[in-house]
Amino acid sequence: MSTKNRDYFFDNYKALLIVLVVVGHFIEPCYDNNLFLSGLKWVIFSFHMPAFIFISGYFSKREISFGKLVQKLVIPYFVYELIYYFLYVFIIHKDTGLYFARPKFSLWYIMALFFWRLVTPYLKKIPGHMFIAVTAGLLVGMTELDNFFSIPRILVFFPFFLAGYHFERDWFERIKAKAGRLLAAFSLYLGGCLSLAFTFKVHLTPKIFYGRYSYEEMDTGYGAGLLVRLACYGVSFLTVFLISTIISRKPHSYSRLGQRTMPIYLFHGLVYSVLSATPLLESVSEIWQGILLIGFCLTLSWLLSMDAPNRFVTKVSSFPVPSFFGNGPGKSSGHFTGRSAGFGRKRKKGLSA
């Protein structure tokens, strides 16, 4: 995309989100050690993946061939699964297997994107498909599928992908013009949800935003679990739109992070896996230590956005695929290439590839 016509709003939003992804993972072993990290954990997980998925859906409007999906998503998934497997087995000596049906670390997102991009062109033709997606996301919490093919996360987060798919760019500007009203609505909604949760003594944990865990694993009954997840949908959607009102529309030095989210997303997990195998991360207990850890996450994100990791990701997503997978007339929207930072490119008036 040319610099002149680039929409830096998305670059800047994705830059914020990818940093939050890194921070969210690195504070996982220690967020219970103080209120600062605990509060940060709640804030991050309330919206960072819903927002990422929403933007992915927004940039998936143009359909691509099955062959391109295999090239951009399936092949990279297997490559990165192998990389994580070798890291776990030969470097950190973690007891694991080569389970392609159970994605390691954050690789569930690649599997989920494949499903969403494959299914959405057909599902969108069904009346009430958003209601169907939300219902599936609620009901999957009653199952014990765990991480099998990432089915729980795929279904729980699918409404955000669909919402982004149907969203229009100018709607963000309309929302920004009514930021005050949105903030008031969010405050009332969140306050109401928390009041009800405390009144009825509902067990709350950050896991309610993970999308992976069943209602039983979160220590809620089916009834309370359904209501909590439904409330989480509201909190996440409102937060996604609320944060969009404060995102800069101009280029900044950090915009590069948003243009290269994929290498950051993939490779920070390797660093995290090594450090989490030591007592270092879980020993973070003081606020100043938490601030230092966040500084480390920012530095790591910047390093992983450099040319070498980006070139590697681009090559992996460019492997040729056998002709029998098919290559339809539509070109790829750019998912998972270094240039598109994991979300593809919008092709409308005023935007060029």
CSV table of C-alpha atoms in Angstrom, one decimal:
chain,number,residue,atom,x,y,z
A,1,MET,CA,0.0,0.0,0.0
A,2,SER,CA,1.4,3.4,-1.0
A,3,THR,CA,2.5,5.7,1.9
A,4,LYS,CA,0.3,8.5,0.5
A,5,ASN,CA,-2.9,6.5,0.6
A,6,ARG,CA,-2.2,4.2,3.6
A,7,ASP,CA,-4.8,4.2,6.3
A,8,TYR,CA,-2.6,4.6,9.4
A,9,PHE,CA,-5.6,4.3,11.7
A,10,PHE,CA,-5.4,0.5,11.3
A,11,ASP,CA,-1.6,0.4,11.6
A,12,ASN,CA,-1.8,2.3,14.8
A,13,TYR,CA,-4.6,0.3,16.2
A,14,LYS,CA,-2.8,-2.9,15.4
A,15,ALA,CA,0.4,-1.6,16.9
A,16,LEU,CA,-1.4,-1.1,20.2
A,17,LEU,CA,-3.0,-4.5,20.0
A,18,ILE,CA,0.1,-6.5,19.2
A,19,VAL,CA,2.0,-4.9,22.1
A,20,LEU,CA,-0.9,-5.8,24.4
A,21,VAL,CA,-0.8,-9.4,23.0
A,22,VAL,CA,2.9,-9.6,24.0
A,23,VAL,CA,2.4,-7.9,27.4
A,24,GLY,CA,-0.7,-10.1,28.1
A,25,HIS,CA,1.3,-13.3,27.6
A,26,PHE,CA,4.4,-12.2,29.5
A,27,ILE,CA,2.4,-11.2,32.6
A,28,GLU,CA,0.4,-14.4,32.6
A,29,PRO,CA,2.7,-16.2,35.2
A,30,CYS,CA,2.7,-13.2,37.5
A,31,TYR,CA,-0.4,-11.1,37.1
A,32,ASP,CA,-1.8,-12.4,40.5
A,33,ASN,CA,1.2,-11.0,42.3
A,34,ASN,CA,0.0,-7.4,42.5
A,35,LEU,CA,-3.1,-5.3,41.7
A,36,PHE,CA,-1.3,-3.3,38.9
A,37,LEU,CA,-0.6,-6.4,36.8
A,38,SER,CA,-4.0,-8.0,37.8
A,39,GLY,CA,-5.9,-4.9,36.6
A,40,LEU,CA,-3.8,-4.7,33.4
A,41,LYS,CA,-4.6,-8.4,32.7
A,42,TRP,CA,-8.3,-7.7,32.9
A,43,VAL,CA,-8.1,-4.7,30.7
A,44,ILE,CA,-6.0,-6.3,28.0
A,45,PHE,CA,-8.0,-9.5,27.7
A,46,SER,CA,-11.3,-7.7,27.6
A,47,PHE,CA,-10.7,-6.5,24.1
A,48,HIS,CA,-7.3,-7.1,22.5
A,49,MET,CA,-8.1,-10.4,20.7
A,50,PRO,CA,-11.7,-9.3,19.9
A,51,ALA,CA,-10.2,-6.2,18.3
A,52,PHE,CA,-7.6,-8.1,16.4
A,53,ILE,CA,-10.2,-10.5,15.1
A,54,PHE,CA,-12.6,-7.7,14.3
A,55,ILE,CA,-9.9,-6.0,12.1
A,56,SER,CA,-9.1,-9.4,10.5
A,57,GLY,CA,-12.8,-9.7,9.5
A,58,TYR,CA,-12.8,-6.2,8.1
A,59,PHE,CA,-9.9,-7.0,5.8
A,60,SER,CA,-11.4,-10.3,4.7
A,61,LYS,CA,-14.2,-8.9,2.6
A,62,ARG,CA,-12.5,-10.0,-0.6
A,63,GLU,CA,-12.9,-13.7,-1.1
A,64,ILE,CA,-9.8,-15.7,-2.1
A,65,SER,CA,-9.3,-19.2,-3.5
A,66,PHE,CA,-8.9,-22.3,-1.4
A,67,GLY,CA,-5.4,-22.6,-2.7
A,68,LYS,CA,-4.5,-19.2,-1.4
A,69,LEU,CA,-5.9,-20.1,2.0
A,70,VAL,CA,-3.7,-23.1,2.0
A,71,GLN,CA,-0.7,-21.1,1.0
A,72,LYS,CA,-1.3,-18.2,3.5
A,73,LEU,CA,-2.6,-20.1,6.5
A,74,VAL,CA,-2.4,-23.9,6.3
A,75,ILE,CA,1.3,-24.2,5.3
A,76,PRO,CA,2.5,-21.6,7.7
A,77,TYR,CA,0.5,-23.3,10.5
A,78,PHE,CA,2.4,-26.6,10.0
A,79,VAL,CA,5.7,-24.8,9.7
A,80,TYR,CA,5.2,-22.9,12.9
A,81,GLU,CA,3.9,-25.9,14.7
A,82,LEU,CA,7.1,-27.7,13.9
A,83,ILE,CA,9.2,-24.8,15.1
A,84,TYR,CA,7.4,-24.7,18.4
A,85,TYR,CA,7.6,-28.5,18.7
A,86,PHE,CA,11.4,-28.5,18.3
A,87,LEU,CA,11.7,-25.6,20.7
A,88,TYR,CA,9.6,-27.4,23.4
A,89,VAL,CA,11.4,-30.7,23.0
A,90,PHE,CA,15.0,-29.9,22.3
A,91,ILE,CA,15.5,-26.5,24.0
A,92,ILE,CA,13.2,-26.2,27.0
A,93,HIS,CA,12.6,-30.0,27.3
A,94,LYS,CA,8.9,-29.7,27.7
A,95,ASP,CA,6.8,-32.9,27.6
A,96,THR,CA,4.8,-32.5,24.5
A,97,GLY,CA,3.9,-34.2,21.2
A,98,LEU,CA,3.4,-33.1,17.6
A,99,TYR,CA,-0.3,-32.6,18.0
A,100,PHE,CA,-1.4,-30.7,14.9
A,101,ALA,CA,-5.0,-30.9,16.1
A,102,ARG,CA,-4.1,-29.0,19.2
A,103,PRO,CA,-2.3,-25.7,18.3
A,104,LYS,CA,0.6,-24.7,20.4
A,105,PHE,CA,0.7,-21.4,22.2
A,106,SER,CA,-0.9,-18.7,19.9
A,107,LEU,CA,-1.0,-20.7,16.7
A,108,TRP,CA,-4.8,-21.3,17.3
A,109,TYR,CA,-5.3,-17.9,15.6
A,110,ILE,CA,-4.0,-19.2,12.3
A,111,MET,CA,-6.3,-22.2,12.5
A,112,ALA,CA,-9.2,-20.0,13.4
A,113,LEU,CA,-8.6,-17.6,10.5
A,114,PHE,CA,-8.6,-20.4,8.1
A,115,PHE,CA,-12.0,-21.6,9.3
A,116,TRP,CA,-13.4,-18.1,9.4
A,117,ARG,CA,-12.3,-17.2,5.9
A,118,LEU,CA,-13.4,-20.5,4.6
A,119,VAL,CA,-16.9,-20.5,6.1
A,120,THR,CA,-17.9,-16.8,6.1
A,121,PRO,CA,-18.6,-16.5,2.3
A,122,TYR,CA,-21.2,-19.2,2.7
A,123,LEU,CA,-22.5,-18.3,6.2
A,124,LYS,CA,-23.1,-14.7,5.3
A,125,LYS,CA,-25.9,-15.8,2.8
A,126,ILE,CA,-27.9,-17.3,5.7
A,127,PRO,CA,-30.4,-14.8,7.3
A,128,GLY,CA,-29.5,-14.2,11.0
A,129,HIS,CA,-26.0,-15.6,10.7
A,130,MET,CA,-24.7,-13.2,13.4
A,131,PHE,CA,-27.3,-14.6,15.8
A,132,ILE,CA,-26.2,-18.1,14.8
A,133,ALA,CA,-22.6,-17.3,15.5
A,134,VAL,CA,-23.3,-15.7,18.9
A,135,THR,CA,-25.5,-18.7,19.9
A,136,ALA,CA,-22.7,-21.1,18.9
A,137,GLY,CA,-20.2,-19.1,20.9
A,138,LEU,CA,-22.5,-19.3,24.0
A,139,LEU,CA,-23.3,-23.0,23.7
A,140,VAL,CA,-19.8,-24.2,23.1
A,141,GLY,CA,-19.1,-23.2,26.7
A,142,MET,CA,-21.2,-26.2,27.7
A,143,THR,CA,-18.8,-28.6,26.1
A,144,GLU,CA,-15.4,-30.0,27.1
A,145,LEU,CA,-13.6,-29.7,23.8
A,146,ASP,CA,-10.6,-27.9,25.4
A,147,ASN,CA,-8.1,-27.0,22.7
A,148,PHE,CA,-9.2,-29.6,20.1
A,149,PHE,CA,-8.8,-27.9,16.7
A,150,SER,CA,-9.3,-24.6,18.7
A,151,ILE,CA,-13.1,-25.2,18.3
A,152,PRO,CA,-14.1,-23.2,21.4
A,153,ARG,CA,-12.1,-20.2,20.5
A,154,ILE,CA,-13.1,-20.4,16.8
A,155,LEU,CA,-16.8,-20.3,17.8
A,156,VAL,CA,-16.5,-17.8,20.7
A,157,PHE,CA,-14.6,-15.2,18.7
A,158,PHE,CA,-16.4,-15.8,15.4
A,159,PRO,CA,-19.0,-13.0,16.0
A,160,PHE,CA,-16.1,-10.4,16.1
A,161,PHE,CA,-14.8,-11.6,12.8
A,162,LEU,CA,-18.3,-11.4,11.2
A,163,ALA,CA,-18.9,-7.9,12.7
A,164,GLY,CA,-15.6,-6.7,11.2
A,165,TYR,CA,-16.5,-8.3,7.9
A,166,HIS,CA,-19.7,-6.3,7.7
A,167,PHE,CA,-18.2,-3.1,9.1
A,168,GLU,CA,-17.5,0.0,6.9
A,169,ARG,CA,-14.5,2.4,7.4
A,170,ASP,CA,-16.6,5.6,7.8
A,171,TRP,CA,-18.4,4.0,10.7
A,172,PHE,CA,-15.3,4.4,12.9
A,173,GLU,CA,-15.5,8.2,12.3
A,174,ARG,CA,-19.1,8.3,13.2
A,175,ILE,CA,-18.3,6.5,16.4
A,176,LYS,CA,-15.5,8.8,17.2
A,177,ALA,CA,-17.8,11.8,16.8
A,178,LYS,CA,-20.0,10.3,19.6
A,179,ALA,CA,-17.2,9.1,21.9
A,180,GLY,CA,-18.7,10.8,24.9
A,181,ARG,CA,-22.0,9.0,24.6
A,182,LEU,CA,-20.2,5.7,23.9
A,183,LEU,CA,-18.1,6.2,27.1
A,184,ALA,CA,-21.2,6.9,29.1
A,185,ALA,CA,-22.9,3.8,27.7
A,186,PHE,CA,-19.9,1.7,28.4
A,187,SER,CA,-19.6,2.9,32.0
A,188,LEU,CA,-23.3,2.2,32.6
A,189,TYR,CA,-23.1,-1.2,31.0
A,190,LEU,CA,-19.9,-2.3,32.8
A,191,GLY,CA,-21.2,-1.0,36.1
A,192,GLY,CA,-24.4,-2.9,35.7
A,193,CYS,CA,-22.7,-6.1,34.8
A,194,LEU,CA,-20.3,-5.9,37.7
A,195,SER,CA,-23.2,-5.0,40.1
A,196,LEU,CA,-25.1,-8.1,39.0
A,197,ALA,CA,-22.1,-10.3,39.3
A,198,PHE,CA,-21.3,-9.2,42.8
A,199,THR,CA,-25.0,-9.3,43.9
A,200,PHE,CA,-25.4,-12.9,42.7
A,201,LYS,CA,-21.8,-13.8,43.8
A,202,VAL,CA,-20.8,-15.0,40.3
A,203,HIS,CA,-17.2,-16.2,40.2
A,204,LEU,CA,-15.2,-14.0,37.8
A,205,THR,CA,-11.8,-14.7,36.4
A,206,PRO,CA,-9.9,-13.3,33.4
A,207,LYS,CA,-10.5,-16.7,31.8
A,208,ILE,CA,-14.1,-15.4,30.9
A,209,PHE,CA,-12.4,-13.5,28.0
A,210,TYR,CA,-10.1,-16.3,26.8
A,211,GLY,CA,-12.7,-18.1,24.7
A,212,ARG,CA,-11.1,-21.4,25.4
A,213,TYR,CA,-12.5,-22.6,28.7
A,214,SER,CA,-15.8,-24.3,29.4
A,215,TYR,CA,-18.2,-22.9,32.0
A,216,GLU,CA,-17.3,-25.8,34.3
A,217,GLU,CA,-13.6,-24.8,34.1
A,218,MET,CA,-14.5,-21.3,35.0
A,219,ASP,CA,-16.5,-22.5,38.1
A,220,THR,CA,-19.8,-21.2,36.9
A,221,GLY,CA,-23.0,-23.1,36.2
A,222,TYR,CA,-24.4,-23.3,32.7
A,223,GLY,CA,-26.9,-20.5,33.4
A,224,ALA,CA,-24.5,-18.1,34.9
A,225,GLY,CA,-21.8,-19.0,32.3
A,226,LEU,CA,-24.1,-18.2,29.4
A,227,LEU,CA,-25.0,-14.8,30.9
A,228,VAL,CA,-21.4,-14.0,31.8
A,229,ARG,CA,-20.2,-14.8,28.2
A,230,LEU,CA,-23.1,-12.8,26.7
A,231,ALA,CA,-22.1,-9.9,29.0
A,232,CYS,CA,-18.5,-10.3,27.8
A,233,TYR,CA,-19.6,-9.9,24.2
A,234,GLY,CA,-21.0,-6.6,25.1
A,235,VAL,CA,-18.0,-5.4,27.1
A,236,SER,CA,-15.6,-6.5,24.3
A,237,PHE,CA,-17.6,-4.9,21.5
A,238,LEU,CA,-18.0,-1.6,23.4
A,239,THR,CA,-14.3,-1.5,24.3
A,240,VAL,CA,-13.2,-2.2,20.7
A,241,PHE,CA,-15.2,0.8,19.5
A,242,LEU,CA,-14.3,3.0,22.5
A,243,ILE,CA,-10.5,2.4,22.0
A,244,SER,CA,-11.0,3.2,18.3
A,245,THR,CA,-12.0,6.8,19.2
A,246,ILE,CA,-8.5,7.5,20.6
A,247,ILE,CA,-6.4,5.9,18.0
A,248,SER,CA,-4.4,8.3,15.9
A,249,ARG,CA,-5.1,8.6,12.2
A,250,LYS,CA,-1.6,9.9,11.4
A,251,PRO,CA,1.7,8.0,10.8
A,252,HIS,CA,4.0,7.6,13.8
A,253,SER,CA,7.2,5.8,14.5
A,254,TYR,CA,5.3,3.0,16.1
A,255,SER,CA,3.1,2.5,13.1
A,256,ARG,CA,5.6,0.0,11.8
A,257,LEU,CA,4.6,-2.4,14.6
A,258,GLY,CA,1.0,-2.4,13.2
A,259,GLN,CA,2.3,-3.1,9.7
A,260,ARG,CA,4.3,-6.2,10.9
A,261,THR,CA,2.1,-7.8,13.5
A,262,MET,CA,2.6,-11.3,12.2
A,263,PRO,CA,6.3,-11.8,13.0
A,264,ILE,CA,5.8,-10.2,16.4
A,265,TYR,CA,2.8,-12.4,17.1
A,266,LEU,CA,4.6,-15.6,16.1
A,267,PHE,CA,8.1,-15.2,17.5
A,268,HIS,CA,7.4,-13.5,20.8
A,269,GLY,CA,5.9,-16.9,21.8
A,270,LEU,CA,9.2,-18.5,21.3
A,271,VAL,CA,10.9,-16.1,23.7
A,272,TYR,CA,8.0,-16.4,26.2
A,273,SER,CA,8.2,-20.2,26.1
A,274,VAL,CA,11.9,-20.1,27.0
A,275,LEU,CA,11.5,-17.6,29.8
A,276,SER,CA,8.4,-19.2,31.2
A,277,ALA,CA,10.3,-22.4,31.7
A,278,THR,CA,12.4,-20.5,34.3
A,279,PRO,CA,11.3,-18.9,37.6
A,280,LEU,CA,12.0,-15.4,36.2
A,281,LEU,CA,8.5,-14.3,35.0
A,282,GLU,CA,6.6,-15.8,37.9
A,283,SER,CA,9.0,-14.0,40.3
A,284,VAL,CA,7.8,-10.5,39.2
A,285,SER,CA,5.9,-9.2,42.2
A,286,GLU,CA,6.7,-5.5,42.7
A,287,ILE,CA,5.1,-2.8,40.5
A,288,TRP,CA,8.5,-1.5,39.4
A,289,GLN,CA,9.4,-5.0,38.2
A,290,GLY,CA,6.1,-5.1,36.3
A,291,ILE,CA,7.0,-1.8,34.6
A,292,LEU,CA,10.4,-3.2,33.6
A,293,LEU,CA,8.7,-6.3,32.2
A,294,ILE,CA,6.4,-4.1,30.1
A,295,GLY,CA,9.5,-2.2,28.9
A,296,PHE,CA,11.0,-5.5,27.9
A,297,CYS,CA,7.8,-6.4,25.9
A,298,LEU,CA,7.9,-3.1,24.1
A,299,THR,CA,11.6,-3.7,23.1
A,300,LEU,CA,10.9,-7.2,22.0
A,301,SER,CA,8.0,-6.1,19.9
A,302,TRP,CA,10.2,-3.5,18.2
A,303,LEU,CA,13.0,-6.0,17.5
A,304,LEU,CA,10.6,-8.6,16.1
A,305,SER,CA,9.2,-6.0,13.7
A,306,MET,CA,12.5,-5.6,11.9
A,307,ASP,CA,13.3,-6.8,8.4
A,308,ALA,CA,14.7,-10.3,9.1
A,309,PRO,CA,11.7,-11.7,11.0
A,310,ASN,CA,9.3,-10.1,8.5
A,311,ARG,CA,11.1,-11.6,5.5
A,312,PHE,CA,11.0,-15.0,7.1
A,313,VAL,CA,7.2,-14.8,7.6
A,314,THR,CA,6.7,-13.5,4.1
A,315,LYS,CA,8.7,-16.4,2.6
A,316,VAL,CA,6.8,-19.0,4.7
A,317,SER,CA,3.4,-17.6,3.5
A,318,SER,CA,4.7,-17.6,-0.1
A,319,PHE,CA,5.4,-21.3,-0.5
A,320,PRO,CA,3.9,-22.7,-3.8
A,321,VAL,CA,1.0,-25.0,-3.4
A,322,PRO,CA,0.0,-28.0,-5.6
A,323,SER,CA,-2.4,-27.0,-8.4
A,324,PHE,CA,-5.1,-29.4,-7.2
A,325,PHE,CA,-5.8,-27.1,-4.3
A,326,GLY,CA,-7.1,-24.6,-6.9
A,327,ASN,CA,-6.2,-21.0,-7.5
A,328,GLY,CA,-9.3,-19.0,-8.3
A,329,PRO,CA,-9.4,-15.7,-10.1
A,330,GLY,CA,-9.4,-13.7,-6.9
A,331,LYS,CA,-6.0,-12.7,-5.6
A,332,SER,CA,-5.1,-13.0,-1.9
A,333,SER,CA,-6.1,-10.1,0.3
A,334,GLY,CA,-2.6,-10.3,1.8
A,335,HIS,CA,-3.3,-12.3,5.0
A,336,PHE,CA,-0.1,-13.3,6.9
A,337,THR,CA,2.4,-11.6,4.6
A,338,GLY,CA,5.0,-9.3,6.1
A,339,ARG,CA,3.7,-6.4,4.2
A,340,SER,CA,0.2,-6.7,5.4
A,341,ALA,CA,1.1,-7.4,9.0
A,342,GLY,CA,-1.3,-10.3,9.3
A,343,PHE,CA,-4.6,-8.7,8.3
A,344,GLY,CA,-4.5,-8.1,4.6
A,345,ARG,CA,-5.1,-4.9,2.7
A,346,LYS,CA,-8.2,-2.9,2.0
A,347,ARG,CA,-8.8,-2.2,-1.7
A,348,LYS,CA,-11.2,0.7,-2.0
A,349,LYS,CA,-11.1,4.1,-3.6
A,350,GLY,CA,-8.0,5.9,-2.4
A,351,LEU,CA,-6.2,2.8,-1.4
A,352,SER,CA,-3.7,1.0,-3.5
A,353,ALA,CA,-1.8,-2.2,-3.0
